[in-house]
Short mmCIF file of C-alpha atoms in Angstrom, two decimals:
data_model
loop_
_atom_site.label_atom_id
_atom_site.label_comp_id
_atom_site.label_asym_id
_atom_site.label_seq_id
_atom_site.Cartn_x
_atom_site.Cartn_y
_atom_site.Cartn_z
CA MET B 1 14.46 35.79 2.95
CA SER B 2 12.36 33.05 4.57
CA LYS B 3 13.38 29.47 4.84
CA THR B 4 11.81 27.09 2.26
CA LEU B 5 9.65 24.68 3.98
CA GLN B 6 10.15 20.99 3.36
CA ALA B 7 8.36 17.75 4.35
CA VAL B 8 8.71 16.29 7.87
CA ARG B 9 11.81 13.94 7.98
CA GLY B 10 10.70 10.42 7.17
CA MET B 11 7.55 11.51 5.71
CA ASN B 12 7.74 11.71 1.95
CA ASP B 13 6.13 13.22 -1.00
CA ILE B 14 4.85 10.61 -3.60
CA LEU B 15 5.29 12.33 -7.05
CA PRO B 16 3.21 11.77 -10.18
CA ASP B 17 5.27 9.09 -11.71
CA GLU B 18 5.69 7.03 -8.50
CA ALA B 19 2.12 7.94 -7.58
CA GLU B 20 0.89 6.17 -10.73
CA ALA B 21 2.92 2.98 -9.82
CA TRP B 22 1.16 3.12 -6.51
CA GLU B 23 -2.44 3.37 -8.11
CA HIS B 24 -1.47 0.59 -10.41
CA PHE B 25 -0.37 -1.55 -7.45
CA GLU B 26 -3.44 -0.57 -5.36
CA ASP B 27 -5.67 -1.78 -8.29
CA ILE B 28 -3.94 -5.13 -8.33
CA VAL B 29 -4.49 -5.43 -4.66
CA ARG B 30 -8.18 -4.56 -4.67
CA ASP B 31 -8.83 -6.92 -7.44
CA TRP B 32 -7.01 -9.72 -5.37
CA LEU B 33 -8.91 -9.03 -2.31
CA ARG B 34 -12.26 -8.95 -4.33
CA GLY B 35 -11.28 -12.34 -5.46
CA TYR B 36 -11.37 -13.69 -1.81
CA GLY B 37 -14.44 -11.93 -0.86
CA TYR B 38 -12.80 -9.23 1.35
CA ARG B 39 -14.74 -6.05 1.93
CA PRO B 40 -13.23 -2.33 2.46
CA ILE B 41 -13.36 -0.56 5.73
CA ARG B 42 -11.92 3.00 6.30
CA MET B 43 -11.08 4.04 9.80
CA PRO B 44 -9.97 7.54 11.10
CA ILE B 45 -6.10 8.22 11.08
CA VAL B 46 -6.50 9.80 14.52
CA GLU B 47 -7.74 7.75 17.34
CA PRO B 48 -7.89 8.00 21.19
CA THR B 49 -4.63 7.16 22.79
CA PRO B 50 -5.93 4.59 25.25
CA LEU B 51 -7.00 2.28 22.36
CA PHE B 52 -3.35 1.75 21.25
CA LYS B 53 -2.11 1.61 25.06
CA ARG B 54 -4.74 -1.12 25.62
CA ALA B 55 -4.46 -3.05 22.42
CA ILE B 56 -0.59 -3.04 21.91
CA GLY B 57 0.56 -2.58 25.49
CA GLU B 58 2.13 0.23 27.60
CA VAL B 59 5.32 -1.78 27.83
CA THR B 60 6.20 -2.02 24.17
CA ASP B 61 8.54 -0.08 21.93
CA ILE B 62 5.49 1.47 19.68
CA VAL B 63 3.72 2.99 22.84
CA GLU B 64 6.84 4.08 24.77
CA LYS B 65 8.89 5.42 21.97
CA GLU B 66 7.31 5.59 18.67
CA MET B 67 3.63 6.78 18.87
CA TYR B 68 2.80 10.33 17.78
CA SER B 69 0.57 11.30 20.46
CA PHE B 70 -0.78 14.72 21.62
CA GLU B 71 -3.35 16.60 23.60
CA ASP B 72 -6.26 17.99 21.63
CA ALA B 73 -5.80 21.75 22.53
CA LEU B 74 -9.65 22.17 22.11
CA ASN B 75 -11.20 19.70 24.23
CA GLY B 76 -8.07 18.08 26.24
CA GLU B 77 -8.55 14.50 24.69
CA HIS B 78 -5.44 12.40 24.18
CA LEU B 79 -5.27 11.44 20.59
CA THR B 80 -2.54 9.37 18.68
CA LEU B 81 -1.88 9.20 14.97
CA ARG B 82 -2.49 5.45 14.42
CA PRO B 83 0.69 3.32 14.37
CA GLU B 84 -1.09 0.29 13.00
CA GLY B 85 -4.46 -0.76 11.69
CA THR B 86 -5.59 -3.86 13.67
CA ALA B 87 -6.68 -2.00 16.70
CA SER B 88 -8.78 0.49 14.76
CA CYS B 89 -10.41 -2.06 12.78
CA VAL B 90 -11.36 -4.08 15.74
CA ARG B 91 -12.48 -0.66 17.64
CA ALA B 92 -14.88 -0.12 14.48
CA THR B 93 -16.18 -3.67 14.52
CA ILE B 94 -17.08 -3.52 18.13
CA GLN B 95 -18.45 0.21 18.08
CA HIS B 96 -20.76 -0.67 15.03
CA ASN B 97 -21.62 -4.34 15.99
CA LEU B 98 -20.34 -5.79 12.71
CA ILE B 99 -20.01 -9.37 13.81
CA ALA B 100 -23.26 -9.42 16.03
CA GLY B 101 -25.32 -7.80 13.21
CA GLY B 102 -23.85 -9.46 10.22
CA GLY B 103 -21.79 -12.56 11.36
CA PRO B 104 -18.28 -13.06 10.54
CA GLN B 105 -16.41 -10.28 8.63
CA ARG B 106 -13.73 -10.37 5.95
CA LEU B 107 -12.33 -6.82 6.02
CA TYR B 108 -9.29 -5.12 4.56
CA TYR B 109 -8.07 -1.33 4.71
CA HIS B 110 -5.04 0.57 3.44
CA GLY B 111 -3.53 3.76 4.20
CA PRO B 112 -0.86 5.63 6.18
CA MET B 113 0.36 4.72 9.65
CA PHE B 114 2.71 6.75 11.81
CA ARG B 115 5.73 5.72 13.96
CA HIS B 116 8.64 7.90 15.17
CA GLU B 117 11.59 5.66 13.85
CA ARG B 118 14.94 6.21 12.62
CA PRO B 119 14.00 6.76 8.72
CA GLN B 120 15.88 4.25 6.54
CA LYS B 121 15.09 2.28 3.46
CA GLY B 122 11.75 0.71 3.56
CA ARG B 123 11.01 2.19 7.11
CA TYR B 124 9.59 5.63 7.32
CA ARG B 125 7.89 7.65 10.08
CA GLN B 126 4.71 7.86 7.57
CA PHE B 127 4.52 4.59 6.02
CA HIS B 128 1.72 2.78 4.25
CA GLN B 129 0.01 -0.63 4.98
CA ILE B 130 -2.62 -2.98 3.62
CA GLY B 131 -4.41 -4.77 6.41
CA VAL B 132 -6.56 -7.71 6.08
CA GLU B 133 -8.79 -8.88 8.87
CA ALA B 134 -11.02 -12.04 9.34
CA LEU B 135 -13.23 -11.45 12.29
CA GLY B 136 -15.35 -14.24 13.87
CA PHE B 137 -13.75 -17.12 12.24
CA ALA B 138 -12.50 -19.78 14.66
CA GLY B 139 -11.14 -22.58 12.51
CA PRO B 140 -7.71 -23.33 11.03
CA ASP B 141 -9.11 -22.87 7.45
CA ILE B 142 -9.30 -19.12 7.80
CA ASP B 143 -5.48 -19.03 8.90
CA ALA B 144 -4.58 -21.07 5.70
CA GLU B 145 -6.86 -18.86 3.55
CA LEU B 146 -4.90 -15.77 4.84
CA ILE B 147 -1.47 -17.54 3.93
CA ILE B 148 -2.58 -18.88 0.68
CA MET B 149 -3.93 -15.51 -0.53
CA CYS B 150 -0.75 -13.99 0.18
CA ALA B 151 0.99 -16.46 -2.05
CA ARG B 152 -1.32 -15.60 -4.83
CA LEU B 153 -0.51 -11.78 -4.57
CA TRP B 154 3.06 -12.61 -4.67
CA ASP B 155 2.21 -14.62 -8.09
CA ASP B 156 0.11 -11.79 -9.40
CA LEU B 157 2.97 -9.22 -8.88
CA GLY B 158 5.64 -11.65 -10.14
CA LEU B 159 7.56 -11.30 -6.88
CA GLU B 160 10.55 -13.45 -6.53
CA ASP B 161 12.44 -14.80 -3.37
CA VAL B 162 9.61 -14.27 -1.11
CA SER B 163 9.40 -17.22 1.54
CA LEU B 164 7.06 -18.08 4.37
CA GLU B 165 7.86 -18.78 8.06
CA LEU B 166 5.16 -20.46 10.33
CA ASN B 167 4.89 -21.11 14.09
CA SER B 168 2.27 -21.58 16.65
CA LEU B 169 1.89 -19.58 19.89
CA GLY B 170 -0.78 -22.01 21.42
CA SER B 171 -3.33 -20.93 23.92
CA ALA B 172 -2.94 -18.30 26.70
CA GLU B 173 -2.47 -21.09 29.17
CA GLU B 174 0.19 -22.75 27.29
CA ARG B 175 2.03 -19.39 26.72
CA ALA B 176 1.84 -18.79 30.48
CA ALA B 177 3.60 -22.11 31.12
CA HIS B 178 6.38 -21.35 28.46
CA ARG B 179 6.76 -17.93 29.79
CA ALA B 180 7.46 -19.09 33.31
CA ALA B 181 10.08 -21.75 32.04
CA LEU B 182 11.43 -19.06 29.69
CA ILE B 183 11.93 -16.49 32.50
CA ALA B 184 13.55 -19.02 34.75
CA TYR B 185 15.93 -19.91 31.98
CA LEU B 186 16.92 -16.36 31.14
CA GLU B 187 17.29 -15.63 34.87
CA GLN B 188 20.12 -18.10 34.94
CA HIS B 189 21.80 -16.08 32.11
CA GLN B 190 20.78 -12.68 33.07
CA GLU B 191 24.43 -11.10 33.12
CA ARG B 192 24.51 -12.10 29.30
CA LEU B 193 21.40 -10.26 28.43
CA ASP B 194 21.67 -6.73 26.64
CA GLU B 195 19.85 -3.66 27.80
CA ASP B 196 16.65 -4.47 25.83
CA GLY B 197 16.71 -8.14 27.16
CA LYS B 198 16.93 -7.16 30.83
CA ARG B 199 14.17 -4.50 30.27
CA ARG B 200 11.91 -7.15 28.76
CA LEU B 201 12.96 -10.18 31.05
CA TYR B 202 9.78 -9.88 33.13
CA THR B 203 7.48 -7.59 30.98
CA ASN B 204 7.75 -9.18 27.55
CA PRO B 205 10.14 -12.11 27.44
CA LEU B 206 8.92 -13.53 24.25
CA ARG B 207 10.38 -10.71 22.43
CA ILE B 208 13.87 -11.62 23.59
CA LEU B 209 13.59 -14.63 21.36
CA ASP B 210 13.26 -12.32 18.32
CA THR B 211 16.54 -10.37 19.32
CA LYS B 212 18.73 -9.51 16.37
CA ASN B 213 21.65 -9.24 18.68
CA PRO B 214 24.35 -11.58 17.23
CA ASP B 215 25.85 -12.10 20.78
CA LEU B 216 22.55 -13.60 22.01
CA GLN B 217 21.92 -15.90 19.34
CA ASP B 218 23.19 -19.26 20.90
CA LEU B 219 21.45 -18.26 24.14
CA VAL B 220 18.26 -17.96 22.20
CA GLU B 221 18.60 -21.17 20.36
CA ALA B 222 18.89 -23.02 23.77
CA ALA B 223 15.83 -21.45 25.28
CA PRO B 224 12.81 -23.38 26.11
CA ARG B 225 10.67 -23.78 22.88
CA LEU B 226 6.98 -23.03 23.01
CA ALA B 227 6.25 -25.76 20.76
CA ASP B 228 6.98 -28.13 23.62
CA TYR B 229 4.27 -26.74 25.65
CA LEU B 230 1.52 -26.79 22.99
CA GLY B 231 -1.62 -29.07 24.10
CA GLU B 232 -3.44 -31.46 21.72
CA GLU B 233 -5.91 -28.77 20.48
CA SER B 234 -3.44 -26.27 19.68
CA ARG B 235 -1.19 -28.85 17.79
CA ALA B 236 -4.24 -30.14 15.95
CA HIS B 237 -5.05 -26.70 14.77
CA PHE B 238 -1.54 -26.10 13.56
CA GLY B 239 -1.50 -29.45 11.90
CA VAL B 240 -4.65 -28.49 9.88
CA VAL B 241 -2.96 -25.17 8.70
CA GLN B 242 0.18 -26.93 7.71
CA GLN B 243 -1.68 -29.49 5.73
CA LEU B 244 -3.86 -26.89 3.81
CA VAL B 245 -0.62 -24.75 2.91
CA LYS B 246 1.02 -28.00 1.85
CA ASP B 247 -2.01 -28.78 -0.32
CA ALA B 248 -1.59 -25.48 -1.94
CA GLY B 249 1.97 -26.26 -3.11
CA ILE B 250 3.33 -23.60 -0.83
CA PRO B 251 6.81 -24.35 0.72
CA PHE B 252 7.41 -23.04 4.34
CA ARG B 253 9.64 -23.30 7.27
CA ILE B 254 8.70 -23.79 10.90
CA ASN B 255 10.46 -20.94 12.87
CA HIS B 256 10.30 -21.56 16.41
CA ARG B 257 11.50 -17.98 17.16
CA LEU B 258 8.78 -16.35 15.19
CA VAL B 259 6.76 -14.84 18.24
CA ARG B 260 4.50 -11.96 18.90
CA GLY B 261 5.05 -10.08 22.16
CA LEU B 262 1.44 -9.12 22.74
CA ASP B 263 -0.87 -11.39 24.82
CA TYR B 264 -3.78 -11.29 22.63
CA TYR B 265 -1.87 -13.13 19.75
CA ASN B 266 -2.46 -16.91 19.92
CA ARG B 267 -2.07 -20.02 17.80
CA THR B 268 -0.99 -19.52 14.05
CA VAL B 269 1.61 -16.78 13.51
CA PHE B 270 3.36 -16.19 10.09
CA GLU B 271 5.64 -14.00 8.00
CA TRP B 272 6.66 -13.64 4.51
CA VAL B 273 10.35 -12.79 4.24
CA THR B 274 12.67 -11.71 1.42
CA THR B 275 16.47 -11.41 1.22
CA ARG B 276 16.04 -8.70 -1.49
CA LEU B 277 15.53 -5.70 0.88
CA GLY B 278 18.50 -5.84 3.30
CA ALA B 279 17.85 -5.85 6.98
CA GLN B 280 14.19 -4.99 6.48
CA GLY B 281 13.38 -8.49 5.26
CA THR B 282 9.76 -8.80 6.37
CA VAL B 283 7.14 -7.75 3.62
CA CYS B 284 4.12 -9.27 5.39
CA ALA B 285 3.39 -10.53 8.97
CA GLY B 286 0.17 -11.98 10.27
CA GLY B 287 -1.45 -14.40 12.79
CA ARG B 288 -4.44 -15.20 15.07
CA TYR B 289 -5.49 -12.84 17.69
CA ASP B 290 -8.56 -14.31 19.39
CA GLY B 291 -7.97 -12.23 22.66
CA LEU B 292 -8.01 -8.64 21.15
CA ILE B 293 -11.77 -8.09 20.51
CA GLU B 294 -12.69 -8.92 24.15
CA GLN B 295 -9.60 -6.99 25.35
CA LEU B 296 -10.93 -3.78 23.64
CA GLY B 297 -14.39 -4.32 25.20
CA GLY B 298 -16.27 -6.50 22.81
CA LYS B 299 -17.89 -9.73 23.24
CA PRO B 300 -15.32 -12.63 22.93
CA ALA B 301 -14.88 -13.46 19.22
CA PRO B 302 -12.04 -15.15 17.23
CA ALA B 303 -9.92 -13.17 14.73
CA ALA B 304 -6.85 -13.55 12.46
CA GLY B 305 -5.28 -11.13 9.95
CA PHE B 306 -2.17 -9.65 8.40
CA ALA B 307 -0.52 -6.48 7.44
CA MET B 308 2.05 -5.64 4.67
CA GLY B 309 4.10 -2.72 4.00
CA VAL B 310 3.40 -0.91 0.83
CA GLU B 311 6.89 0.67 0.37
CA ARG B 312 8.66 -2.47 0.97
CA LEU B 313 6.36 -4.41 -1.52
CA LEU B 314 6.62 -1.68 -4.17
CA ALA B 315 10.42 -1.92 -3.72
CA LEU B 316 10.31 -5.66 -4.08
CA TRP B 317 7.98 -5.42 -7.03
CA ARG B 318 10.59 -3.12 -8.80
CA GLU B 319 13.43 -5.40 -7.97
CA SER B 320 11.47 -8.08 -9.66
CA GLY B 321 10.96 -6.20 -12.77
CA GLY B 322 7.42 -4.77 -12.22
CA GLU B 323 6.43 -1.26 -13.35
CA ALA B 324 3.31 0.59 -14.12
CA GLU B 325 2.76 2.06 -17.59
CA ARG B 326 2.48 5.82 -17.53
CA ALA B 327 -1.14 7.09 -17.81
CA GLU B 328 -1.65 8.62 -21.34
CA PRO B 329 -4.43 10.40 -22.97
CA ASP B 330 -6.40 9.12 -25.97
CA ALA B 331 -6.37 12.66 -27.48
CA TYR B 332 -4.78 16.06 -27.16
CA VAL B 333 -6.52 19.10 -28.25
CA VAL B 334 -4.54 21.91 -29.83
CA HIS B 335 -6.04 25.17 -30.91
CA LEU B 336 -5.35 28.82 -31.84
CA GLY B 337 -7.71 31.85 -31.52
CA GLU B 338 -10.69 32.56 -29.31
CA ALA B 339 -13.31 30.87 -31.38
CA ALA B 340 -11.14 27.78 -31.72
CA ARG B 341 -10.67 27.63 -27.89
CA ARG B 342 -14.50 27.74 -27.45
CA LEU B 343 -14.86 24.93 -29.82
CA ALA B 344 -11.81 23.05 -28.28
CA PHE B 345 -13.57 23.02 -25.00
CA ARG B 346 -16.84 21.53 -26.62
CA ALA B 347 -14.90 18.90 -28.48
CA ALA B 348 -13.07 17.90 -25.44
CA GLU B 349 -16.15 17.45 -23.35
CA ALA B 350 -17.75 15.56 -26.21
CA LEU B 351 -15.09 13.04 -26.25
CA ARG B 352 -14.98 12.82 -22.39
CA GLY B 353 -18.83 12.18 -22.44
CA HIS B 354 -17.92 9.07 -24.42
CA GLY B 355 -15.39 7.89 -22.11
CA PHE B 356 -12.13 9.23 -23.78
CA ALA B 357 -9.24 10.49 -21.84
CA VAL B 358 -8.54 14.14 -23.34
CA LEU B 359 -5.84 16.50 -22.54
CA LEU B 360 -6.80 20.15 -23.49
CA HIS B 361 -4.05 22.56 -24.15
CA CYS B 362 -4.29 25.59 -21.84
CA GLY B 363 -2.39 28.73 -22.29
CA ASP B 364 -0.93 30.45 -25.25
CA GLY B 365 1.68 28.73 -27.69
CA SER B 366 1.96 28.22 -31.56
CA PHE B 367 0.62 25.24 -33.46
CA LYS B 368 4.12 24.09 -33.63
CA SER B 369 4.76 24.23 -30.02
CA GLN B 370 1.37 22.61 -29.12
CA MET B 371 2.02 19.70 -31.55
CA LYS B 372 5.26 18.99 -29.75
CA LYS B 373 3.26 18.74 -26.59
CA ALA B 374 0.84 16.41 -28.00
CA ASP B 375 3.40 14.33 -29.28
CA ALA B 376 5.05 14.05 -25.92
CA SER B 377 1.84 13.55 -24.00
CA GLY B 378 1.73 9.93 -25.59
CA ALA B 379 -1.83 10.74 -27.08
CA ALA B 380 -2.90 8.59 -30.00
CA VAL B 381 -4.62 11.60 -31.82
CA ALA B 382 -4.50 15.23 -31.96
CA LEU B 383 -7.53 17.44 -32.31
CA VAL B 384 -6.32 20.60 -34.36
CA ILE B 385 -8.67 23.47 -34.35
CA GLY B 386 -7.78 26.90 -36.02
CA GLU B 387 -9.73 29.70 -37.40
CA ASP B 388 -10.96 27.76 -40.48
CA GLU B 389 -12.18 24.74 -38.49
CA ALA B 390 -13.90 27.07 -35.94
CA ALA B 391 -15.75 29.09 -38.73
CA ALA B 392 -16.83 25.57 -40.17
CA GLY B 393 -17.74 24.05 -36.93
CA GLU B 394 -15.27 21.22 -37.62
CA ILE B 395 -12.27 19.63 -35.84
CA GLY B 396 -8.96 18.51 -37.66
CA LEU B 397 -8.24 14.85 -36.58
CA LYS B 398 -4.57 13.84 -36.93
CA PRO B 399 -3.14 10.42 -35.93
CA LEU B 400 0.00 10.83 -33.98
CA ARG B 401 1.18 7.16 -33.75
CA GLY B 402 0.21 5.58 -36.94
CA PRO B 403 -0.27 6.06 -40.67
CA GLY B 404 -2.93 8.41 -42.03
CA GLY B 405 -3.12 12.22 -42.80
CA GLN B 406 -5.19 14.94 -41.07
CA GLN B 407 -8.84 14.79 -41.74
CA ARG B 408 -11.73 17.34 -40.61
CA ILE B 409 -14.68 15.80 -38.81
CA ALA B 410 -18.09 17.45 -37.83
CA LEU B 411 -18.24 17.77 -33.93
CA ASP B 412 -21.29 15.32 -33.94
CA ASP B 413 -19.19 12.73 -35.58
CA LEU B 414 -15.93 13.12 -33.64
CA PRO B 415 -16.26 10.47 -30.94
CA GLU B 416 -17.00 7.81 -33.60
CA ALA B 417 -14.00 8.97 -35.71
CA VAL B 418 -11.63 8.91 -32.81
CA ALA B 419 -12.85 5.47 -31.64
CA GLY B 420 -12.07 4.22 -35.41
CA LEU B 421 -8.50 5.69 -35.16
CA LEU B 422 -7.81 4.08 -31.87
CA PHE B 423 -9.05 0.73 -32.68
CA THR B 424 -7.01 0.85 -35.97
CA GLU B 425 -3.87 1.78 -33.91
CA GLU B 426 -4.34 -1.14 -31.48
CA GLU B 427 -4.58 -3.47 -34.45
CA ASN B 428 -1.41 -2.18 -35.75
CA ASP B 429 0.28 -2.56 -32.33
CA ASP B 430 -0.93 -6.22 -32.20
CA GLY B 431 0.74 -6.84 -35.52
CA SER B 432 -2.64 -8.22 -36.81
CA VAL B 433 -3.25 -5.93 -39.60
#
């Protein structure tokens, strides 16, 4: 007997009940993004491996340990399942001259990303992200918009216990001065660094500031702060961001340890965090990355954006009492006999042509068993077609949720009759009749 095949570990099926919640969530997200003028873009799931090596950096956990990379056996190309979306979005922007041809762009995308990590709650090997990118905007106003629009989404979703942390990474020159001071400081305490810290000391020392190792917390707290190396222009930019966020009534905390280990990040960085999801507390992370477009071969242009994990947001949404209603048909069609089946198909299509959702019974079954399925479907009305109805070219119409008995309706009059029953049911549900 052959072994039953199962999904790859850390890559999960999303079954119908859960998938409906995902679609409801995605509808909320699309409406929210439309309200801020962001337009959709869709990039391939597979990209050339050099894209991520150049964008993310070869001395990073993602590139060194987590990417699903392979050689295309047909042409020898080195390809990677995308581990994040920003590099792909910027690549598409450069390739199709979006900024040069159409000016600054507000873009968003959503879909699966892939990283070979240890699967745990809220962290999977195939996970889903919503990414928002504002390309070609240099001022602090777009930074503030990205932060403020997140707060509106949390409100739309009814999320609780989500807080904002802010920091500024300054310019490349300011970061370089801080980096030199940070390395000099850490060298004095090199014997205390863990293996990750020692490995990153000269390649990515900023990431040491973000360590979760409790034994290093006092060392990190006493490290030189990037804020002390910011020049007047960077401080002014960050000041405007803070003022606009305050004006929106959004509380925040300046977190000097909030960093990005990649050189193309600059100025504003932010995270929305929660205590409700255990150790995986970040639900959204973003910031300004003015150096990436040039780094990937485009003409220098400013950029900022953020990404949020769908699985974590959905978990937080449910923690806060959110749920999606199950999709239910307006009508369920039961029928018995060959002539009745033919009329049932015509009746179902007639209703669908007027915008109704209709579930047509397929297969055998008595009227009694079919009516049980009709009731379980959640439909408001049942269309009942037997030999007598088929011979007369009529349809039996039976309310399933409200008062009233079965009536027979001509096929041409069916859409209007169903609409009348559904409207009456809505009135009864509202308590207005």
